[in-house]
Amino acid sequence: MALIVQKFGGTSVGSIERIGQVADKVQRFREAGHEVVVVVSAMSGETNRLIELARQVMPQPDPRELDAILSTGEQVTIGLLSMALLQRGVPAVSFTGSQVRILTDSAHTKARILEIDEARLRAELAAGRVVVVAGFQGVDAQGNITTLGRGGSDTTGVALAAALKADECQIYTDVDGVYTTDPRVVPRARRLERITFEEMLEMASLGSKVLQIRSVEFAGKYNVPLRVLHSFKEGPGTLITLDDQESAMEQPIISGIAFNRDEAKLTIRGVPDMPGVAFRLLGPISAANIEVDMIVQNVSHDRTTDFTFTVHRNEYDKALAVLTQTAADLGAGEVLGDTQIAKVSIVGVGMRSHAGVASRMFEALARENINIQMISTSEIKVSVVIEEKYLELAVRVLHSAFELDAPIRMDE
Ligand code: ADP
Ligand code: ASP
Ligand code: MG
């Protein structure tokens, strides 16, 4: 007998029929003798619908009130799934985040979990019930409802598994595992048998939304056995593992390719090149609470330099205003902005032991005449910024260049 936490995403509970199928699945695990805690998302599209409703009333929604609205999506699903289980004769009980007491900080719409009181859950499990918990939500010390950021139900699942020391956390979704890249963009993407926490964290941070970043952080920190699986198709899925040296020998150089369209680029021209210039440019940006991702400073010719950096697209307007003011203060040249960019990243722990990975990437992009605007590297990833319209092409050619393509099936 094992204790299993099963998380079902939005499309997996997207209709009454699917909720029924999820209940059938949970029932099978129970009948096999396992204790089951289920975490569910809102029905697909519901969170977006609620955000839209809020915006109609208040274009920049008040964060506390927005959380009060958003948490209702998951509250509906826990009730429906519990009823579907009861209807099948399976004892079940639903809990909101606040009823469990998933204690978070007070950062509305992006709260972090601080503590989970697992006593009530244990008592319900001991009484033989399936416990159905609302994902994506918690409560702060003052009793305000909070939410954990988009995709946050993954984090609820992993955090509960950590708190309960579950034998496994299973993330059920609409793909049958973690792929070499988003299978919606590259049909020849391959399912990975396993991927390390470290690689998965990079993939998630660099744009692969199959798991929320914080869920991977949690799983790594508390060593939660984590598996991504298809909700309605049988299969082994993908196991997220610790870095084991033995299999590292046969590891491919690149495990996956991540991408995102969430960033925008800002350039300031003709900045006096002197000590402290980066601080004078980025100080006001960080004072405005804007996070900077990639940074490039050009070599100067005439004692002035160009300086380019990227921010989240949602913060582009704010960053542009701040930088324009800074340019005026410093007597610098023009400020340019570009929101039509995309970031493509190759990720793999195999990079540590192989040279020439970056140049292979650049060569593949050059062959397609794709211009690289910015580059950044770390031990296990190389990221480039390119024009957004080439994104899908870039991902496809890199997928081939690093020999990640699945073999073409004979029945295709
Ligand atoms: P859920 O609603 O179950 O949480 P998500 O939409 O959040 O599902 O995540 C699953 C989706 O993530 C897939 O449909 C897929 O398009 C996308 N995705 C992006 N990158 C990858 C990847 N490397 N492997 C698998 N899926 C990926
Ligand atoms: N319902 C939330 C969202 O759409 C949380 C989740 O699905 O994980 O982002
Ligand atoms: Mg998700």
mmCIF file of C-alpha atoms in Angstrom, residues 141-376:
data_model
loop_
_atom_site.group_PDB
_atom_site.id
_atom_site.type_symbol
_atom_site.label_atom_id
_atom_site.label_comp_id
_atom_site.label_asym_id
_atom_site.label_seq_id
_atom_site.Cartn_x
_atom_site.Cartn_y
_atom_site.Cartn_z
ATOM 1 C CA ALA A 141 -1.652 34.359 8.385
ATOM 2 C CA GLN A 142 -4.443 36.974 8.438
ATOM 3 C CA GLY A 143 -6.933 34.563 6.885
ATOM 4 C CA ASN A 144 -6.928 36.111 3.389
ATOM 5 C CA ILE A 145 -7.344 33.733 0.451
ATOM 6 C CA THR A 146 -4.234 33.671 -1.736
ATOM 7 C CA THR A 147 -3.315 32.035 -5.051
ATOM 8 C CA LEU A 148 0.028 30.629 -6.152
ATOM 9 C CA GLY A 149 0.432 31.984 -9.698
ATOM 10 C CA ARG A 150 -0.672 30.419 -13.003
ATOM 11 C CA GLY A 151 -0.079 26.689 -13.105
ATOM 12 C CA GLY A 152 0.066 26.692 -9.298
ATOM 13 C CA SER A 153 -1.881 23.471 -8.810
ATOM 14 C CA ASP A 154 1.291 21.571 -9.691
ATOM 15 C CA THR A 155 2.922 23.214 -6.700
ATOM 16 C CA THR A 156 0.013 22.339 -4.419
ATOM 17 C CA GLY A 157 0.367 18.697 -5.493
ATOM 18 C CA VAL A 158 4.093 18.526 -4.870
ATOM 19 C CA ALA A 159 3.897 20.479 -1.606
ATOM 20 C CA LEU A 160 1.213 18.135 -0.252
ATOM 21 C CA ALA A 161 3.290 15.139 -1.321
ATOM 22 C CA ALA A 162 6.280 16.613 0.534
ATOM 23 C CA ALA A 163 4.249 17.381 3.670
ATOM 24 C CA LEU A 164 2.665 13.917 3.731
ATOM 25 C CA LYS A 165 5.923 12.206 2.708
ATOM 26 C CA ALA A 166 3.951 10.520 -0.062
ATOM 27 C CA ASP A 167 5.461 7.635 -1.972
ATOM 28 C CA GLU A 168 4.857 9.412 -5.277
ATOM 29 C CA CYS A 169 3.420 12.600 -6.708
ATOM 30 C CA GLN A 170 1.729 11.996 -10.060
ATOM 31 C CA ILE A 171 0.995 14.983 -12.284
ATOM 32 C CA TYR A 172 -1.737 13.979 -14.740
ATOM 33 C CA THR A 173 -2.126 16.193 -17.790
ATOM 34 C CA ASP A 174 -2.961 16.219 -21.509
ATOM 35 C CA VAL A 175 0.450 14.908 -22.658
ATOM 36 C CA ASP A 176 1.941 11.553 -21.710
ATOM 37 C CA GLY A 177 5.080 12.979 -20.132
ATOM 38 C CA VAL A 178 7.776 15.606 -20.462
ATOM 39 C CA TYR A 179 8.933 15.908 -24.054
ATOM 40 C CA THR A 180 12.183 17.085 -25.618
ATOM 41 C CA THR A 181 10.218 20.227 -26.467
ATOM 42 C CA ASP A 182 6.573 21.286 -26.601
ATOM 43 C CA PRO A 183 4.946 18.596 -28.788
ATOM 44 C CA ARG A 184 2.423 21.184 -29.991
ATOM 45 C CA VAL A 185 5.253 23.013 -31.754
ATOM 46 C CA VAL A 186 7.432 20.097 -32.822
ATOM 47 C CA PRO A 187 5.367 17.028 -33.725
ATOM 48 C CA ARG A 188 8.543 14.950 -33.760
ATOM 49 C CA ALA A 189 9.328 15.760 -30.121
ATOM 50 C CA ARG A 190 10.024 12.664 -28.048
ATOM 51 C CA ARG A 191 8.840 11.711 -24.590
ATOM 52 C CA LEU A 192 11.690 11.534 -22.103
ATOM 53 C CA GLU A 193 11.871 8.435 -19.946
ATOM 54 C CA ARG A 194 13.470 10.551 -17.206
ATOM 55 C CA ILE A 195 14.824 14.036 -16.681
ATOM 56 C CA THR A 196 16.779 15.425 -13.724
ATOM 57 C CA PHE A 197 15.269 17.985 -11.345
ATOM 58 C CA GLU A 198 17.990 20.366 -12.388
ATOM 59 C CA GLU A 199 17.141 20.103 -16.091
ATOM 60 C CA MET A 200 13.410 20.238 -15.454
ATOM 61 C CA LEU A 201 13.902 23.376 -13.394
ATOM 62 C CA GLU A 202 15.776 25.031 -16.278
ATOM 63 C CA MET A 203 13.165 23.887 -18.795
ATOM 64 C CA ALA A 204 10.349 25.266 -16.610
ATOM 65 C CA SER A 205 12.197 28.526 -15.920
ATOM 66 C CA LEU A 206 12.921 28.990 -19.619
ATOM 67 C CA GLY A 207 9.335 28.590 -20.697
ATOM 68 C CA SER A 208 8.174 24.934 -20.693
ATOM 69 C CA LYS A 209 4.898 25.270 -18.881
ATOM 70 C CA VAL A 210 4.301 21.565 -18.430
ATOM 71 C CA LEU A 211 5.227 21.991 -14.738
ATOM 72 C CA GLN A 212 5.134 25.183 -12.689
ATOM 73 C CA ILE A 213 8.674 26.221 -11.698
ATOM 74 C CA ARG A 214 7.974 26.177 -7.986
ATOM 75 C CA SER A 215 6.637 22.650 -8.106
ATOM 76 C CA VAL A 216 9.987 21.473 -9.466
ATOM 77 C CA GLU A 217 11.872 23.503 -6.850
ATOM 78 C CA PHE A 218 9.800 21.873 -4.113
ATOM 79 C CA ALA A 219 10.219 18.393 -5.526
ATOM 80 C CA GLY A 220 13.997 18.831 -5.717
ATOM 81 C CA LYS A 221 14.268 20.335 -2.258
ATOM 82 C CA TYR A 222 12.188 17.669 -0.516
ATOM 83 C CA ASN A 223 13.150 14.870 -2.864
ATOM 84 C CA VAL A 224 9.578 14.078 -3.851
ATOM 85 C CA PRO A 225 9.359 11.272 -6.423
ATOM 86 C CA LEU A 226 7.606 13.091 -9.253
ATOM 87 C CA ARG A 227 6.075 11.695 -12.427
ATOM 88 C CA VAL A 228 4.255 13.389 -15.312
ATOM 89 C CA LEU A 229 1.593 11.194 -16.929
ATOM 90 C CA HIS A 230 -1.349 11.332 -19.314
ATOM 91 C CA SER A 231 -4.685 11.487 -17.505
ATOM 92 C CA PHE A 232 -6.475 9.044 -19.752
ATOM 93 C CA LYS A 233 -3.825 6.970 -21.533
ATOM 94 C CA GLU A 234 -1.792 4.259 -19.872
ATOM 95 C CA GLY A 235 1.985 4.605 -19.957
ATOM 96 C CA PRO A 236 5.088 5.125 -17.830
ATOM 97 C CA GLY A 237 5.167 8.934 -18.289
ATOM 98 C CA THR A 238 8.325 10.796 -17.319
ATOM 99 C CA LEU A 239 10.118 10.427 -14.014
ATOM 100 C CA ILE A 240 11.862 13.503 -12.616
ATOM 101 C CA THR A 241 14.978 12.200 -10.887
ATOM 102 C CA LEU A 242 18.000 13.259 -8.945
ATOM 103 C CA ASP A 243 21.142 13.522 -11.025
ATOM 104 C CA ASP A 244 22.559 10.026 -10.947
ATOM 105 C CA GLN A 245 26.097 9.697 -12.123
ATOM 106 C CA GLU A 246 25.716 6.229 -13.614
ATOM 107 C CA SER A 247 23.152 7.090 -16.227
ATOM 108 C CA ALA A 248 24.883 10.432 -16.820
ATOM 109 C CA MET A 249 27.367 8.523 -18.957
ATOM 110 C CA GLU A 250 24.788 7.731 -21.595
ATOM 111 C CA GLN A 251 23.030 11.043 -21.332
ATOM 112 C CA PRO A 252 22.448 12.994 -24.519
ATOM 113 C CA ILE A 253 24.204 16.360 -24.627
ATOM 114 C CA ILE A 254 20.904 18.186 -24.835
ATOM 115 C CA SER A 255 17.825 16.898 -23.060
ATOM 116 C CA GLY A 256 15.366 19.482 -24.209
ATOM 117 C CA ILE A 257 14.568 22.784 -25.863
ATOM 118 C CA ALA A 258 12.509 25.443 -24.100
ATOM 119 C CA PHE A 259 11.202 28.709 -25.456
ATOM 120 C CA ASN A 260 9.104 31.664 -24.495
ATOM 121 C CA ARG A 261 7.502 34.721 -25.964
ATOM 122 C CA ASP A 262 7.156 36.482 -22.635
ATOM 123 C CA GLU A 263 10.018 38.929 -22.927
ATOM 124 C CA ALA A 264 10.662 42.310 -24.515
ATOM 125 C CA LYS A 265 13.955 44.009 -25.266
ATOM 126 C CA LEU A 266 15.100 47.532 -24.467
ATOM 127 C CA THR A 267 18.203 49.265 -25.797
ATOM 128 C CA ILE A 268 19.764 52.549 -24.759
ATOM 129 C CA ARG A 269 22.276 54.043 -27.173
ATOM 130 C CA GLY A 270 25.258 56.281 -26.587
ATOM 131 C CA VAL A 271 25.639 55.828 -22.856
ATOM 132 C CA PRO A 272 28.860 57.348 -21.468
ATOM 133 C CA ASP A 273 31.129 54.326 -20.848
ATOM 134 C CA MET A 274 32.379 54.712 -17.305
ATOM 135 C CA PRO A 275 32.399 52.780 -14.050
ATOM 136 C CA GLY A 276 28.936 52.463 -12.558
ATOM 137 C CA VAL A 277 27.040 52.811 -15.825
ATOM 138 C CA ALA A 278 25.245 49.459 -15.547
ATOM 139 C CA PHE A 279 24.159 50.383 -12.060
ATOM 140 C CA ARG A 280 22.927 53.803 -13.143
ATOM 141 C CA LEU A 281 20.847 52.227 -15.902
ATOM 142 C CA LEU A 282 19.469 49.241 -14.061
ATOM 143 C CA GLY A 283 19.214 50.787 -10.574
ATOM 144 C CA PRO A 284 16.037 52.728 -11.489
ATOM 145 C CA ILE A 285 14.644 49.621 -13.229
ATOM 146 C CA SER A 286 15.031 47.493 -10.129
ATOM 147 C CA ALA A 287 13.782 50.345 -7.932
ATOM 148 C CA ALA A 288 10.601 50.166 -10.041
ATOM 149 C CA ASN A 289 10.410 46.458 -9.115
ATOM 150 C CA ILE A 290 11.032 45.300 -12.676
ATOM 151 C CA GLU A 291 12.971 42.085 -13.103
ATOM 152 C CA VAL A 292 15.693 42.002 -15.739
ATOM 153 C CA ASP A 293 16.602 38.782 -17.502
ATOM 154 C CA MET A 294 19.305 38.990 -20.185
ATOM 155 C CA ILE A 295 21.833 41.837 -20.398
ATOM 156 C CA VAL A 296 24.302 42.797 -23.095
ATOM 157 C CA GLN A 297 26.694 45.734 -23.011
ATOM 158 C CA ASN A 298 28.600 46.489 -26.171
ATOM 159 C CA VAL A 299 32.282 47.352 -26.320
ATOM 160 C CA SER A 300 32.688 51.089 -26.689
ATOM 161 C CA HIS A 301 34.484 52.836 -29.546
ATOM 162 C CA ASP A 302 34.067 56.494 -28.748
ATOM 163 C CA ARG A 303 33.726 56.287 -24.988
ATOM 164 C CA THR A 304 30.021 55.659 -25.325
ATOM 165 C CA THR A 305 28.333 52.299 -25.391
ATOM 166 C CA ASP A 306 25.022 50.620 -26.215
ATOM 167 C CA PHE A 307 23.295 48.682 -23.492
ATOM 168 C CA THR A 308 20.506 46.142 -24.052
ATOM 169 C CA PHE A 309 18.414 44.089 -21.659
ATOM 170 C CA THR A 310 15.170 42.124 -21.548
ATOM 171 C CA VAL A 311 12.210 42.325 -19.174
ATOM 172 C CA HIS A 312 8.862 40.555 -18.974
ATOM 173 C CA ARG A 313 6.519 41.816 -21.702
ATOM 174 C CA ASN A 314 3.935 42.805 -19.099
ATOM 175 C CA GLU A 315 6.454 45.273 -17.703
ATOM 176 C CA TYR A 316 7.696 46.618 -21.009
ATOM 177 C CA ASP A 317 5.747 49.911 -20.903
ATOM 178 C CA LYS A 318 6.840 50.609 -17.357
ATOM 179 C CA ALA A 319 10.483 49.772 -18.158
ATOM 180 C CA LEU A 320 10.424 51.956 -21.280
ATOM 181 C CA ALA A 321 9.204 54.948 -19.288
ATOM 182 C CA VAL A 322 11.856 54.461 -16.601
ATOM 183 C CA LEU A 323 14.653 54.027 -19.139
ATOM 184 C CA THR A 324 13.583 57.076 -21.142
ATOM 185 C CA GLN A 325 13.815 59.158 -17.979
ATOM 186 C CA THR A 326 17.249 57.684 -17.159
ATOM 187 C CA ALA A 327 18.459 58.460 -20.690
ATOM 188 C CA ALA A 328 17.452 62.080 -20.223
ATOM 189 C CA ASP A 329 19.154 62.235 -16.810
ATOM 190 C CA LEU A 330 22.406 60.772 -18.183
ATOM 191 C CA GLY A 331 22.403 62.689 -21.428
ATOM 192 C CA ALA A 332 22.465 59.379 -23.292
ATOM 193 C CA GLY A 333 21.224 58.710 -26.827
ATOM 194 C CA GLU A 334 17.962 57.227 -28.002
ATOM 195 C CA VAL A 335 16.008 54.459 -26.312
ATOM 196 C CA LEU A 336 14.730 51.626 -28.509
ATOM 197 C CA GLY A 337 12.286 48.899 -27.660
ATOM 198 C CA ASP A 338 11.216 45.644 -29.272
ATOM 199 C CA THR A 339 8.430 43.359 -28.105
ATOM 200 C CA GLN A 340 8.593 41.035 -31.115
ATOM 201 C CA ILE A 341 11.308 38.811 -29.702
ATOM 202 C CA ALA A 342 11.466 35.249 -28.447
ATOM 203 C CA LYS A 343 13.943 33.321 -26.354
ATOM 204 C CA VAL A 344 15.009 29.818 -27.316
ATOM 205 C CA SER A 345 17.109 27.719 -24.960
ATOM 206 C CA ILE A 346 18.819 24.363 -25.163
ATOM 207 C CA VAL A 347 19.102 22.550 -21.844
ATOM 208 C CA GLY A 348 21.102 19.535 -20.739
ATOM 209 C CA VAL A 349 23.437 18.374 -17.985
ATOM 210 C CA GLY A 350 25.428 16.640 -20.748
ATOM 211 C CA MET A 351 26.761 20.099 -21.702
ATOM 212 C CA ARG A 352 29.096 19.986 -18.728
ATOM 213 C CA SER A 353 31.184 17.310 -20.345
ATOM 214 C CA HIS A 354 30.970 18.420 -23.975
ATOM 215 C CA ALA A 355 32.602 21.330 -25.738
ATOM 216 C CA GLY A 356 31.199 23.087 -28.787
ATOM 217 C CA VAL A 357 27.550 22.866 -27.857
ATOM 218 C CA ALA A 358 26.917 26.583 -28.245
ATOM 219 C CA SER A 359 28.649 26.781 -31.618
ATOM 220 C CA ARG A 360 26.592 23.845 -32.864
ATOM 221 C CA MET A 361 23.515 25.795 -31.844
ATOM 222 C CA PHE A 362 24.695 28.979 -33.578
ATOM 223 C CA GLU A 363 25.600 27.074 -36.733
ATOM 224 C CA ALA A 364 22.146 25.492 -36.959
ATOM 225 C CA LEU A 365 20.504 28.909 -36.633
ATOM 226 C CA ALA A 366 22.910 30.500 -39.113
ATOM 227 C CA ARG A 367 22.050 27.869 -41.709
ATOM 228 C CA GLU A 368 18.467 29.114 -41.578
ATOM 229 C CA ASN A 369 19.573 32.748 -41.628
ATOM 230 C CA ILE A 370 18.157 33.369 -38.181
ATOM 231 C CA ASN A 371 19.876 36.313 -36.581
ATOM 232 C CA ILE A 372 20.870 36.002 -32.924
ATOM 233 C CA GLN A 373 20.280 39.232 -31.031
ATOM 234 C CA MET A 374 21.434 38.224 -27.560
ATOM 235 C CA ILE A 375 23.082 35.208 -25.955
ATOM 236 C CA SER A 376 23.335 33.976 -22.412
#
